[in-house]
XYZ file of C-alpha atoms in Angstrom:
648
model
C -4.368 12.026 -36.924
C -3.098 8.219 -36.833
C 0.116 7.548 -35.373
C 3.240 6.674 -36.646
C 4.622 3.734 -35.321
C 8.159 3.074 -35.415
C 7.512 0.055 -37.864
C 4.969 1.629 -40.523
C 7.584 4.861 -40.283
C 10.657 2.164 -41.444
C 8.938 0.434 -43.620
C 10.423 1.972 -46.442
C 13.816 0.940 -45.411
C 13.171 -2.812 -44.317
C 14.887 -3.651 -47.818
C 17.792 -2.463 -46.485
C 17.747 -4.576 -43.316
C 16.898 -7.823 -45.085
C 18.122 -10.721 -42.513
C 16.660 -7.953 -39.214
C 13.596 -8.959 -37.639
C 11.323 -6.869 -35.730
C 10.133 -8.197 -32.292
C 7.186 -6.486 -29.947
C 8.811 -3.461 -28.705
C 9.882 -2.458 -31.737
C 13.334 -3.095 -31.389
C 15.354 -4.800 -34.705
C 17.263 -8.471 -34.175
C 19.908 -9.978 -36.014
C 19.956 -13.773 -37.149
C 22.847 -15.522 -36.591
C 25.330 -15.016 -39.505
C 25.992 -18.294 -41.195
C 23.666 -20.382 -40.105
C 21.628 -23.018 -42.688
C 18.358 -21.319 -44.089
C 19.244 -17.467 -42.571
C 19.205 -14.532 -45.263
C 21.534 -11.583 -45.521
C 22.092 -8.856 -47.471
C 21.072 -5.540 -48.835
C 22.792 -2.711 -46.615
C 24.478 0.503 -47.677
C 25.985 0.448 -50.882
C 29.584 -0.263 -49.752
C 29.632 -3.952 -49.340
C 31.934 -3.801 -46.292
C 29.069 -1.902 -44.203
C 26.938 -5.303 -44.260
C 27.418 -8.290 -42.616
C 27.170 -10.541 -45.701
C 29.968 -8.204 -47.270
C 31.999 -8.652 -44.036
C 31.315 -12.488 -44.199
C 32.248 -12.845 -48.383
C 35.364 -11.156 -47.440
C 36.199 -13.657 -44.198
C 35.964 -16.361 -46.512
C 37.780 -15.394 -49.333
C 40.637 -14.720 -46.886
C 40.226 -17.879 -45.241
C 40.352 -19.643 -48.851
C 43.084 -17.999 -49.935
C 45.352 -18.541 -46.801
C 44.122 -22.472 -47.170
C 45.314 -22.100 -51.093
C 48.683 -20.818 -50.164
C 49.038 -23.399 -46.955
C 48.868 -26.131 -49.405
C 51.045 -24.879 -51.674
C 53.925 -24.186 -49.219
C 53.743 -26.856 -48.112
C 54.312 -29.191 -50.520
C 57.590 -27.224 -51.420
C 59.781 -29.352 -49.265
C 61.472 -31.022 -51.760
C 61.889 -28.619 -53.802
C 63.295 -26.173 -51.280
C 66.023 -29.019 -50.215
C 66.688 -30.728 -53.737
C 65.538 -29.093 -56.688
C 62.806 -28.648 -58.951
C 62.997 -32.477 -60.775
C 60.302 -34.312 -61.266
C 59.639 -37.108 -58.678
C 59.275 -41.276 -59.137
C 58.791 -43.162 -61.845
C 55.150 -42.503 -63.795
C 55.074 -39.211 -63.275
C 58.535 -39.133 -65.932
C 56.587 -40.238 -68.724
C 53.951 -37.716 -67.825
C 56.827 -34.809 -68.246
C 58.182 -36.796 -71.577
C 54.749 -37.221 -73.348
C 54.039 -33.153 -72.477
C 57.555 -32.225 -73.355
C 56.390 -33.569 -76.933
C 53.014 -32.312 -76.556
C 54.334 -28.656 -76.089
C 56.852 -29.249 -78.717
C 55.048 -30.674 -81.633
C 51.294 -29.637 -80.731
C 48.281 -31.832 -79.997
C 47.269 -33.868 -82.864
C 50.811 -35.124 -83.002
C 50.853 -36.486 -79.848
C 47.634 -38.163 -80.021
C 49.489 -39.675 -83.236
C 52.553 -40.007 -81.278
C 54.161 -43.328 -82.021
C 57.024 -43.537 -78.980
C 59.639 -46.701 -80.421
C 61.689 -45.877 -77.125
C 59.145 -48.079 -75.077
C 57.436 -51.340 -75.172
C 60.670 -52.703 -77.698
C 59.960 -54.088 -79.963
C 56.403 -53.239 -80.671
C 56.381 -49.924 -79.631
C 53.587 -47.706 -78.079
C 50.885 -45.533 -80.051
C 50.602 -43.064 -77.333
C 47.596 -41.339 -77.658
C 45.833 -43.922 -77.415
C 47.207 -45.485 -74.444
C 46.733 -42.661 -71.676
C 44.879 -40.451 -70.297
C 45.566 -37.043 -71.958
C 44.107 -34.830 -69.350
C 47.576 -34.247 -67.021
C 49.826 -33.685 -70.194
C 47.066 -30.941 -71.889
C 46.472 -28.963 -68.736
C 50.151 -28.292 -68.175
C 50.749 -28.082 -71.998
C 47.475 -25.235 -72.149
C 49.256 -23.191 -68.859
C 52.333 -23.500 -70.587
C 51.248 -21.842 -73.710
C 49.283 -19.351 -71.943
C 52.317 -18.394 -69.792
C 54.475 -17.856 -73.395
C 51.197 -15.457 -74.621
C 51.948 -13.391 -71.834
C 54.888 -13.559 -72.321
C 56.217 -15.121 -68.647
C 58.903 -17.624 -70.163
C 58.766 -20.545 -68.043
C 60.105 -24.381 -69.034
C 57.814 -26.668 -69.572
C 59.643 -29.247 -66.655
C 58.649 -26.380 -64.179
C 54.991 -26.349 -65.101
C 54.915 -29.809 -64.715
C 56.804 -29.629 -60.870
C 54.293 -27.178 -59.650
C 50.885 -28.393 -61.486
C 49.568 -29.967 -58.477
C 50.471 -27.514 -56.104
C 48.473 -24.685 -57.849
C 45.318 -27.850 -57.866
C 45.447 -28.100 -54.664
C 43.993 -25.387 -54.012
C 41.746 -25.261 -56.400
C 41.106 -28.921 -54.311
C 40.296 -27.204 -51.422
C 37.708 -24.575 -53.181
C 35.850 -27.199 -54.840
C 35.909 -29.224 -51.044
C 34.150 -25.731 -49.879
C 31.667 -25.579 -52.737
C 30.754 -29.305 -51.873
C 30.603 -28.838 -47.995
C 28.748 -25.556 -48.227
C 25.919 -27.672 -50.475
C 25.976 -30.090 -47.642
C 25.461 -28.500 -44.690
C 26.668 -24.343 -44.184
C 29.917 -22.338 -45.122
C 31.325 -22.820 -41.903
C 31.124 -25.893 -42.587
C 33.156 -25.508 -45.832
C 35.739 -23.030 -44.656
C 37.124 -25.748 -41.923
C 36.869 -28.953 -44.853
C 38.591 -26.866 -47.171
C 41.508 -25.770 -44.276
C 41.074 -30.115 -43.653
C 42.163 -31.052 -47.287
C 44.518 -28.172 -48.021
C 46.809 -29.779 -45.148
C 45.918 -33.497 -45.217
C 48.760 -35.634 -45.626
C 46.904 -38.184 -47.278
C 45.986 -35.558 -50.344
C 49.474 -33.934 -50.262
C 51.428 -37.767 -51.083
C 49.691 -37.490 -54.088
C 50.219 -33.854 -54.845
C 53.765 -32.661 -53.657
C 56.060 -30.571 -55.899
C 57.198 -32.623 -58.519
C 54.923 -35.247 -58.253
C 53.736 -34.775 -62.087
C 50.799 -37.966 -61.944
C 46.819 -37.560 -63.187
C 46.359 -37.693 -59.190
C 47.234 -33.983 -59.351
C 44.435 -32.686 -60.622
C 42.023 -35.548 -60.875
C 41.404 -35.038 -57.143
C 40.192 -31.552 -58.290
C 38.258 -32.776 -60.768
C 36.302 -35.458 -58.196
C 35.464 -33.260 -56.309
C 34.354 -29.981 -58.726
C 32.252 -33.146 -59.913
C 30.788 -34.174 -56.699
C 29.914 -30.716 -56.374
C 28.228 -29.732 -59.450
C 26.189 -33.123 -59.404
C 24.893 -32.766 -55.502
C 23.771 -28.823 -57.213
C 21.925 -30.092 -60.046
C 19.981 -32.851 -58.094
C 18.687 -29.824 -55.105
C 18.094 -27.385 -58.206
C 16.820 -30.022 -60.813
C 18.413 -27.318 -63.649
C 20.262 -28.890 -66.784
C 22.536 -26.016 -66.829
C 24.253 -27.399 -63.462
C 23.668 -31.157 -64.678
C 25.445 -30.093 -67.943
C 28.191 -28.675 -66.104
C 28.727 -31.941 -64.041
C 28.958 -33.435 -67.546
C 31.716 -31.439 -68.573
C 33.803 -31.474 -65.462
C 33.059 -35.391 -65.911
C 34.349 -35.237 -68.990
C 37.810 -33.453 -67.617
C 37.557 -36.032 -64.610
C 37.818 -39.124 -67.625
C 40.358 -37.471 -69.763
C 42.314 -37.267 -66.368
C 42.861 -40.444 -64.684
C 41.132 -44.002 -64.477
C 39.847 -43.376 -61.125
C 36.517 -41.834 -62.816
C 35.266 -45.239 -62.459
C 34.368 -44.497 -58.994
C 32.249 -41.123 -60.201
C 29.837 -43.173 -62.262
C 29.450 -46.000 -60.203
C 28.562 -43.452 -57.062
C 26.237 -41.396 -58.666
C 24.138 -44.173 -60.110
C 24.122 -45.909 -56.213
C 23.230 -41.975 -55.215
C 20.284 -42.662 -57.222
C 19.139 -46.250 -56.782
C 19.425 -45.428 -53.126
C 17.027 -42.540 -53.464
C 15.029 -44.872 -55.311
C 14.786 -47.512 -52.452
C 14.043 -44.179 -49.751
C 10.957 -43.206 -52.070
C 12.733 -39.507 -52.352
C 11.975 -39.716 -56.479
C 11.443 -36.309 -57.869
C 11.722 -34.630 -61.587
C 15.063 -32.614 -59.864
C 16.430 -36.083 -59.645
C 15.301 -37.850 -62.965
C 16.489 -34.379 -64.872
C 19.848 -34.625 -63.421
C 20.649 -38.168 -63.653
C 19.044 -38.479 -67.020
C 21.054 -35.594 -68.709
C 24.585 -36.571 -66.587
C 24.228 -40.102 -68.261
C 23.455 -39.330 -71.364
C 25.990 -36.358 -71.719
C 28.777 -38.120 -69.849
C 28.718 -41.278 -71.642
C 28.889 -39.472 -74.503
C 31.744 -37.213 -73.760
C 33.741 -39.897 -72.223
C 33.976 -41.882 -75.525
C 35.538 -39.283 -76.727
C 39.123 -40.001 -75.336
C 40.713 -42.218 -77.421
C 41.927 -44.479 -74.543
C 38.317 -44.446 -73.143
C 36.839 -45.719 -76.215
C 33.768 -47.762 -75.815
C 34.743 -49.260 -72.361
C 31.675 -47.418 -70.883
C 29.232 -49.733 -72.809
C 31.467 -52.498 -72.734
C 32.789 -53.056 -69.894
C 31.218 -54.026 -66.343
C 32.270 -51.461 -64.344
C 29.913 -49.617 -66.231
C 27.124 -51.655 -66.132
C 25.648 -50.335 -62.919
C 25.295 -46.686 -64.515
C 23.165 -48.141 -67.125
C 21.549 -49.835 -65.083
C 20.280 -47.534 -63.073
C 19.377 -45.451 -65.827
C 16.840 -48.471 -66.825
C 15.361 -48.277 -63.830
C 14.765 -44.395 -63.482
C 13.228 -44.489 -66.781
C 10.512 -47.230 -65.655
C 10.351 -45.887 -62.032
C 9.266 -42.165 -63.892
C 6.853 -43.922 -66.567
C 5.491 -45.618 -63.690
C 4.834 -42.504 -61.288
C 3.235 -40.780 -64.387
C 0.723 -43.882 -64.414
C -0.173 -42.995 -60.984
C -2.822 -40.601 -61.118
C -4.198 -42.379 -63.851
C -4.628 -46.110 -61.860
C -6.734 -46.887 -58.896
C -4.220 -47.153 -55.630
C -4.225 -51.246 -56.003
C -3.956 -51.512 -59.729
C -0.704 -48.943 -59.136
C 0.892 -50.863 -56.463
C 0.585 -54.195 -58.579
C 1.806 -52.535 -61.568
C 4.460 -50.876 -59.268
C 6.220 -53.921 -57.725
C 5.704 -55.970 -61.207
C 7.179 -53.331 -63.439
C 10.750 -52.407 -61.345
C 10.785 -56.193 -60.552
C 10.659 -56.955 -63.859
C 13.147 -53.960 -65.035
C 15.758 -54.877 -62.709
C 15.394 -58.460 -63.362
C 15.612 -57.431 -67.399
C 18.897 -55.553 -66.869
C 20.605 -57.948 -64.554
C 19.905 -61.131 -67.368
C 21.134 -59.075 -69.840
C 24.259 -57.664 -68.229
C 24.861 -61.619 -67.661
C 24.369 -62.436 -70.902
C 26.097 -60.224 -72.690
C 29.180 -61.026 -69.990
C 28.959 -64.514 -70.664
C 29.082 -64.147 -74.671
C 31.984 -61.905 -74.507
C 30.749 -58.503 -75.527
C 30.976 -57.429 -72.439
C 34.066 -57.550 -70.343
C 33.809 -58.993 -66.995
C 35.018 -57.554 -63.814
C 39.400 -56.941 -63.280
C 41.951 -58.157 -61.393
C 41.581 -54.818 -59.450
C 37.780 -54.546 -58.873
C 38.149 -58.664 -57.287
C 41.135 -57.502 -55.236
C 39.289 -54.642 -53.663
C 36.961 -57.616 -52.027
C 39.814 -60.405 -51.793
C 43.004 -58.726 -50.455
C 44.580 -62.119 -51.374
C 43.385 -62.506 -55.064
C 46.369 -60.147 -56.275
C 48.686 -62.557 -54.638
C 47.267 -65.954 -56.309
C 45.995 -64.374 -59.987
C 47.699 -61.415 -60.282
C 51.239 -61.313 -58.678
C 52.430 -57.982 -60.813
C 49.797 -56.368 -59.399
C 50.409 -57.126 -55.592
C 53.817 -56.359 -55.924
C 52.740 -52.604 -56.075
C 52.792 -51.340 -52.730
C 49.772 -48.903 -53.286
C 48.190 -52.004 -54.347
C 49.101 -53.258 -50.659
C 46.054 -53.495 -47.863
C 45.986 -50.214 -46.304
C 46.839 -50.668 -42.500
C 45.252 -49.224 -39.583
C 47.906 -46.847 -38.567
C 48.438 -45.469 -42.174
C 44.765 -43.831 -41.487
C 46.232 -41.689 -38.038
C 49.347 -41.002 -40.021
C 47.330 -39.680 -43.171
C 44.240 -38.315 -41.492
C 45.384 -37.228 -37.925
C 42.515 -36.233 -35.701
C 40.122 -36.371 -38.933
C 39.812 -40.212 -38.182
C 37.271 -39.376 -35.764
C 35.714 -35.804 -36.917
C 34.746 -38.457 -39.812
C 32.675 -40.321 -38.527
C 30.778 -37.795 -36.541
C 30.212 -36.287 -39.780
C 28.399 -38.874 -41.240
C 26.404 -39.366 -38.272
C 25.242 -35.447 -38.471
C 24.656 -36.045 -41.990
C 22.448 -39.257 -41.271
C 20.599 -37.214 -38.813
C 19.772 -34.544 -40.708
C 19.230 -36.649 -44.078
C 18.354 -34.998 -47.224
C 18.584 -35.871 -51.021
C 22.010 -34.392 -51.590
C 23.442 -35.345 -47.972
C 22.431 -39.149 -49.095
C 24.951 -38.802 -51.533
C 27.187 -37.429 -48.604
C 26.872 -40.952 -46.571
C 27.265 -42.604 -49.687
C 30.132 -41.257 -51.148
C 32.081 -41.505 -47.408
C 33.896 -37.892 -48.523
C 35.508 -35.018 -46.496
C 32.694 -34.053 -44.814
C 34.850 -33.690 -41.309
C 33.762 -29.754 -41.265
C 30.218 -31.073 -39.868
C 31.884 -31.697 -36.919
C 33.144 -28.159 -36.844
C 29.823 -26.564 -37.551
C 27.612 -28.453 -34.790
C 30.246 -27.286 -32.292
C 29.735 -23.627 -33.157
C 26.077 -23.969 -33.396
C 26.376 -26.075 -30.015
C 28.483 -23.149 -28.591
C 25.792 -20.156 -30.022
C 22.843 -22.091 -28.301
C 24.850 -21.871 -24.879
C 25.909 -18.563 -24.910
C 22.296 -18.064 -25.967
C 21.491 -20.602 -22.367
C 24.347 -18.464 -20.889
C 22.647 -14.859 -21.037
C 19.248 -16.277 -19.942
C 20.581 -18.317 -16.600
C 23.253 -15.679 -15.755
C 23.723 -16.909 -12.467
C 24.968 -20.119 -13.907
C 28.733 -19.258 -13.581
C 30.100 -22.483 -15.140
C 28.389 -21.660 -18.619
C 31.266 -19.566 -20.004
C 33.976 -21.889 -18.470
C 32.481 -25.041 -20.459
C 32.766 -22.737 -23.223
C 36.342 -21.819 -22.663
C 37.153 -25.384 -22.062
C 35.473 -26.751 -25.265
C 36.883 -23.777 -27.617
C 40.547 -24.592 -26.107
C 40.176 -28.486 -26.717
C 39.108 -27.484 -30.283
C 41.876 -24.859 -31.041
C 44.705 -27.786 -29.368
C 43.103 -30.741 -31.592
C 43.541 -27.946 -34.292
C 47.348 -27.138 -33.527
C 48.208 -30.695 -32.884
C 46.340 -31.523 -36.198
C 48.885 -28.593 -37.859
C 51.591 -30.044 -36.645
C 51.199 -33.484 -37.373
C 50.737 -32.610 -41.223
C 53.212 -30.685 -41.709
C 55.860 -32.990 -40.039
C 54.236 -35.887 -42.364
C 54.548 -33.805 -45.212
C 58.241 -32.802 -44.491
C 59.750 -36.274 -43.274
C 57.441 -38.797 -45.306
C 56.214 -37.043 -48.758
C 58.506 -34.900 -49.603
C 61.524 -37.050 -50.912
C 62.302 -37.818 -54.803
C 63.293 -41.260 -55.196
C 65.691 -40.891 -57.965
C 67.901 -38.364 -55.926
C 67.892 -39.490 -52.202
C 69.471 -38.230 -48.985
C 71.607 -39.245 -45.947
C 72.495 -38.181 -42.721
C 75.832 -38.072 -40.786
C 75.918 -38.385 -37.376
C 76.413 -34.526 -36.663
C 73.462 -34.227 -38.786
C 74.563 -32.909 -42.023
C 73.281 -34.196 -45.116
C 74.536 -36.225 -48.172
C 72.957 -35.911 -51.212
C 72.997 -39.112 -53.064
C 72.434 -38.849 -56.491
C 73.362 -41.525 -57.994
C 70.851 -42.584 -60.185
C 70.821 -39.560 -62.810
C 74.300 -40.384 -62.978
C 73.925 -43.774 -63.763
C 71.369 -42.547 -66.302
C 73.606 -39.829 -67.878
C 76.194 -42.753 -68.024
C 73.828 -44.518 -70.195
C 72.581 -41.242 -72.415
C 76.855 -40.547 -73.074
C 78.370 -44.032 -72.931
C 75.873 -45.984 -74.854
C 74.913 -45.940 -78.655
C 71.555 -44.164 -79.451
C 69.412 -46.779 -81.440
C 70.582 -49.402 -78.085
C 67.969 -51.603 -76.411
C 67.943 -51.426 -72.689
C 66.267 -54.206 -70.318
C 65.709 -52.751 -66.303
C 63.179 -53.585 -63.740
C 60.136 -52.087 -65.075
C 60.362 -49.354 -62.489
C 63.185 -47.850 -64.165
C 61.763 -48.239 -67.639
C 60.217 -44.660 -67.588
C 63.174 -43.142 -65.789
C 65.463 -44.405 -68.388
C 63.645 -43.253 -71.767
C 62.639 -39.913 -69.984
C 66.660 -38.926 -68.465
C 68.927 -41.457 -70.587
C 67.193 -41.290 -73.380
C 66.998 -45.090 -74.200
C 64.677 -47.509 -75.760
C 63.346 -49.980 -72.940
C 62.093 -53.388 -72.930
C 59.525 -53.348 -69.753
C 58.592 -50.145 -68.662
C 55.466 -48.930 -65.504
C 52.596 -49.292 -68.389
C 54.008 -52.724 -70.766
C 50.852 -54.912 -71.583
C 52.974 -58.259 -72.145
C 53.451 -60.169 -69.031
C 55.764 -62.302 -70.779
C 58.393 -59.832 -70.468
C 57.586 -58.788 -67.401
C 58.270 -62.297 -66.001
C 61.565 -62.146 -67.974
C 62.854 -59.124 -66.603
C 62.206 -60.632 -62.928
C 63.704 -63.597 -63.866
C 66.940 -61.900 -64.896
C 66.890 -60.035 -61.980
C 66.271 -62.137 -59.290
C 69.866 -63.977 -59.670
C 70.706 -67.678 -60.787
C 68.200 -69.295 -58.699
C 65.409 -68.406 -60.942
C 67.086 -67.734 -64.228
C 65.380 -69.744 -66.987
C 66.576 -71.099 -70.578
C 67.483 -68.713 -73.059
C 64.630 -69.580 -74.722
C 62.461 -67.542 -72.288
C 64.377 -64.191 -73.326
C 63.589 -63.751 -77.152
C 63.994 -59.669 -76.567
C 67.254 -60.324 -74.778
C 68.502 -63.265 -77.583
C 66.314 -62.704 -81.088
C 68.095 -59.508 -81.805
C 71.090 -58.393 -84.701
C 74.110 -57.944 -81.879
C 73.104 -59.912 -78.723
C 76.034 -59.119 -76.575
C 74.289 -57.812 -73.030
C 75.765 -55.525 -70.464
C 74.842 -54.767 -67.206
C 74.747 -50.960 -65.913
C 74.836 -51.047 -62.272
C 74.858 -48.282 -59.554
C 75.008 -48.204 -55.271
C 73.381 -46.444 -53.201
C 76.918 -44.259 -51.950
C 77.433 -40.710 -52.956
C 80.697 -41.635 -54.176
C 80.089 -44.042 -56.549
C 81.965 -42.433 -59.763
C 83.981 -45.905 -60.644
C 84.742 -46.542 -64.657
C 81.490 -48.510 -66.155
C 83.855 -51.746 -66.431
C 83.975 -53.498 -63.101
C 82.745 -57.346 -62.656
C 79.047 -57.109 -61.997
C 77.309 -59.070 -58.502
C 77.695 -63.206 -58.587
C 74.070 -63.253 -59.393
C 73.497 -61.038 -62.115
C 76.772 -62.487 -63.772
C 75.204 -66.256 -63.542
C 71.722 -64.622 -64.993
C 73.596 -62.944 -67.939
C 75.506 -66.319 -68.840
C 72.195 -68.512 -68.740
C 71.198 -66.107 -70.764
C 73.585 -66.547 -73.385
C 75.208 -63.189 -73.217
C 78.985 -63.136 -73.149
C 79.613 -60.087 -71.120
C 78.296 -57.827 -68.043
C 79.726 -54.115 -67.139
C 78.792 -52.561 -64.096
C 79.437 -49.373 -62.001
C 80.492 -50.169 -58.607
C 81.955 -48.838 -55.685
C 82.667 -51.479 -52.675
C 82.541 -55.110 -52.652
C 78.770 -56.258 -52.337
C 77.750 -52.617 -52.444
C 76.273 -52.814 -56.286
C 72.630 -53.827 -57.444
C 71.882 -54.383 -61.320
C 69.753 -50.990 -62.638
C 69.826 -51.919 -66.354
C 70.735 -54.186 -69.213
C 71.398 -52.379 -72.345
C 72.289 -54.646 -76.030
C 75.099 -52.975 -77.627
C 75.469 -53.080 -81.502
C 79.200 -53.059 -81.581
């Protein structure tokens, strides 16, 4: 009789030990849980009794404690002010949606707004992005199905909040493809907290940065899955959230130019394959498609040059793949002719007739903002408007330690552990210069698994474990310190509204200073509804969005001419031109001008009819205007907000 051996008598239940290996003596080993290119699963049938069942659960906890880190802590302001909406764009974000929600969605994509842009007006549909105002329009209806009444202003307040962590899941999708799901856990936990992310997605802060950082990355993610699985379904679905990512915010611009270098750089390593010509192809094709669909979009993305390199590329993979399926059909010198004659020849093709078509207009050429991302100093010369910004600004070396912390240098030893290890989606990785700090994180483990492995063989080593220790409490300080850091950022730097502000007395109770919504209700109760009111063009959205008024220059006016105007006005006597040079302050029925003005004191509740600063009251006479109000409280305290053209 043969006899059973402990393997042939298991081998029925080896399906239920997949990821257990079975060395010489019979005895079953475990592979290291987590690592790249290790197998679980299988098990009992509770989930929990497996260690892939333990590890789903670990993450989903760690993801959800990330989700609701990020959202506390961008509550700051809210917690000290109130729920308002924050700065200046993000007002005419809540006013368009306010109508969106009110009137439904083909009437604000016919939405002709005569409060801004006086006098021609703005069509706006067709002049933003509708992405922002439809996502928080969509929750808000879905919230009244329910029947969960909410107001529309507090979608808006905590929109990017709730992204955020939606942020952080799509930064552990994209890390996981990368490199493992440690990896991903600790990137996710990176960008939840990151002070750099959380300035553009506090409470309140109601701008297409809320959820287009979502978007990026969902996009990154889905496009690094389609080129390892080659599958249209996943290329597909990087078309639509491409299509989300355009109808969102401007910034897409960056997604198709760093896919197409993805590709071309690919290209230039030899790594072509059929995964990577079924991806690109379909993404293109797809997502040019579905991004003319937004009516501000329109056919920018075959006419304008920042879209040039996409099609480019595209060229090129088509002759590259016509030229590989010559291959086997050519002798090996007849190919490599053909080869080097035929992408020479393609790329010189599409680079003649990108010039071309520049150079006869039908394509426009590169903007003020693509030049000043090479020439720091070209805002300054060309473009002054544009320089005045202060995101516009260089970014200096210590904003990176204040926004990124200790992530400053896990960076870079990411990218050198992605370099290392290079692969077809981790190309993309180095290319695209992401959060892909967690590779840091995962070496370390796998550096501290191969010494305890080192540590049980050379036992009488006793300085093994101590390294260990050391290393694991270096990591878990950095860690702290990193915790820390953010959240003081995030509670001292990011978390204050501009239009209600705050001061300290010297036993360290707090002012609130909110003088500027009552400057604005001044204007919504004091002034006549059809009048015409001229501010610096940061107030412009502020003003239609809490007073209610028709502006002249607001964050988004196309005519420089009044732009210029409005900063001559306001930059006192020195500068103040002819009348001539103010036809939307002159060429109207009633031109009598006045001056709303406002201080930064929490006491400043003075009748409107005061004499205005020296300045503005030598502007408003060069001018030809006959009379200036202003609200002040203390000599030299006051600066001009607003201009308004009464009809009485």
């Amino acid at each position: 009789m043969a006899e059973h051996h402990p393997v042939s008598d298991n081998k029925h239940k080896l399906p239920a030990n997949v990821g257990a290996s079975y060395s010489g003596n019979g005895r079953t080993s475990t592979s290291v849980v987590g690592e790249p290119g290790n197998s679980t699963g299988g098990g009992l049938s509770g989930g929990l009794a497996q260690p892939a069942g333990w590890q789903s659960l670990l993450s989903f906890t760690i993801l959800f404690l990330a989700w609701l880190a990020g959202f506390s802590s961008r509550l700051f302001a809210v917690i000290r002010f109130e729920s308002i909406i924050h700065e200046f764009d993000p007002w005419f974000n809540y006013r368009s949606t306010h109508h969106l929600t009110t009137n439904g969605f083909y009437e604000f994509l016919n939405w002709f707004d005569e409060r801004a842009w006086y006098p021609l007006g703005r069509i706006v549909g067709g002049t933003v992005y509708p992405g922002l105002m439809v996502t928080a329009g969509l929750i808000h209806y879905v919230l009244n199905l329910l029947n969960i009444t909410v107001h529309i202003r507090d979608v808006c307040v905590f929109l990017a909040p709730v992204f955020s962590g939606l942020t952080s899941i799509s930064t552990f999708l994209l890390t996981k493809e990368l490199w493992s799901q440690g990896a991903g856990l600790l990137a996710a936990c990176f960008i939840a907290i990151v002070p750099g992310y959380i300035s553009r997605s506090v409470a309140g802060s109601f701008d297409n940065e809320g959820i287009a950082i979502f978007a990026l990355q969902f996009t990154y993610y889905l496009w690094v899955k389609s080129v390892k699985t080659g599958s249209v379904f996943w290329a597909i679905g990087c078309c639509l959230s491409y299509f989300y990512m355009v109808s969102a915010w401007g910034g897409y611009v960056f997604i198709i130019n760093l896919i197409p270098l993805h590709v071309f750089v690919l290209l230039l390593m030899q790594r072509f394959s059929k995964r990577v010509y079924i991806a690109y192809s379909t993404f293109y094709i797809v997502g040019l498609v579905l991004s003319m669909q937004i009516p501000f979009v329109g056919f920018q993305p075959i006419r304008t040059s920042e879209h040039m390199a996409a099609a480019g590329v595209f060229v090129l993979l088509q002759a590259y793949a016509f030229l590989q399926y010559l291959k086997d059909r050519l002798t090996k010198q007849e190919f490599q002719t053909l080869f080097f004659l035929g992408v020479s020849l393609a790329a010189g093709v599409v680079f003649l007739t990108v010039i071309y078509l520049t150079y006869t207009g039908y394509i426009a050429p590169w903007s003020g903002r693509f030049y000043s991302l090479w020439d720091t100093g070209y805002a300054k010369i060309h473009i002054p408007i544009i320089a005045s910004v202060s995101e516009h600004q260089p970014t200096t070396w210590v904003s990176f330690f204040f926004d990124l912390h200790i992530l400053v240098c896990t960076f870079p030893a990411g990218l050198w552990f992605c370099i290392k290890n290079i692969n077809d989606e981790r190309v993309f990785a180095t290319n695209n210069d992401r959060m892909n700090s967690g590779n840091l994180y995962d070496k370390v483990r796998r550096a501290k698994c191969a010494s305890t492995c080192r540590s049980r063989r050379r036992r009488r080593r006793a300085w093994g474990p101590n390294i260990k220790s050391i290393v694991t409490m270096l990591m878990l300080m950095l860690l702290m310190m990193l915790a820390v850091h953010c959240t003081w950022v995030t509670s001292n730097a990011y978390s204050s509204p501009s239009v209600v502000l705050a001061s300290y007395n010297q036993d360290g109770s707090r002012n609130i200073l909110d003088d500027f919504r009552e400057a604005y209700y001044w204007l919504r109760q004091n002034t006549d509804e059809h009048v015409r009111v001229m501010s610096w063009w940061d107030y412009g959205y502020q003003i239609a969005g809490m007073a209610n008024r028709t502006t002249l220059v607001d964050n988004k006016h196309v005519e420089q001419q009044s732009h210029s105007a409005v900063e001559s006005f306001t930059a006192g006597p020195h500068r103040a031109p002819p009348p001539t040079t103010f036809p939307r302050c002159t060429d109207v029925t009633a031109p009598r001008l006045h001056a709303t003005a406002t201080t930064l004191r929490s006491h400043t509740v003075a009748p409107p009819r005061f004499t205005c600063p020296e300045s503005a009251s030598e502007a408003c006479k060069r001018a030809g205007t006959d009379r200036v109000v202003s609200r002040r409280a203390g000599e030299n305290r006051a600066h001009v907000l607003a201009c308004y053209i009464d009809h009485n």
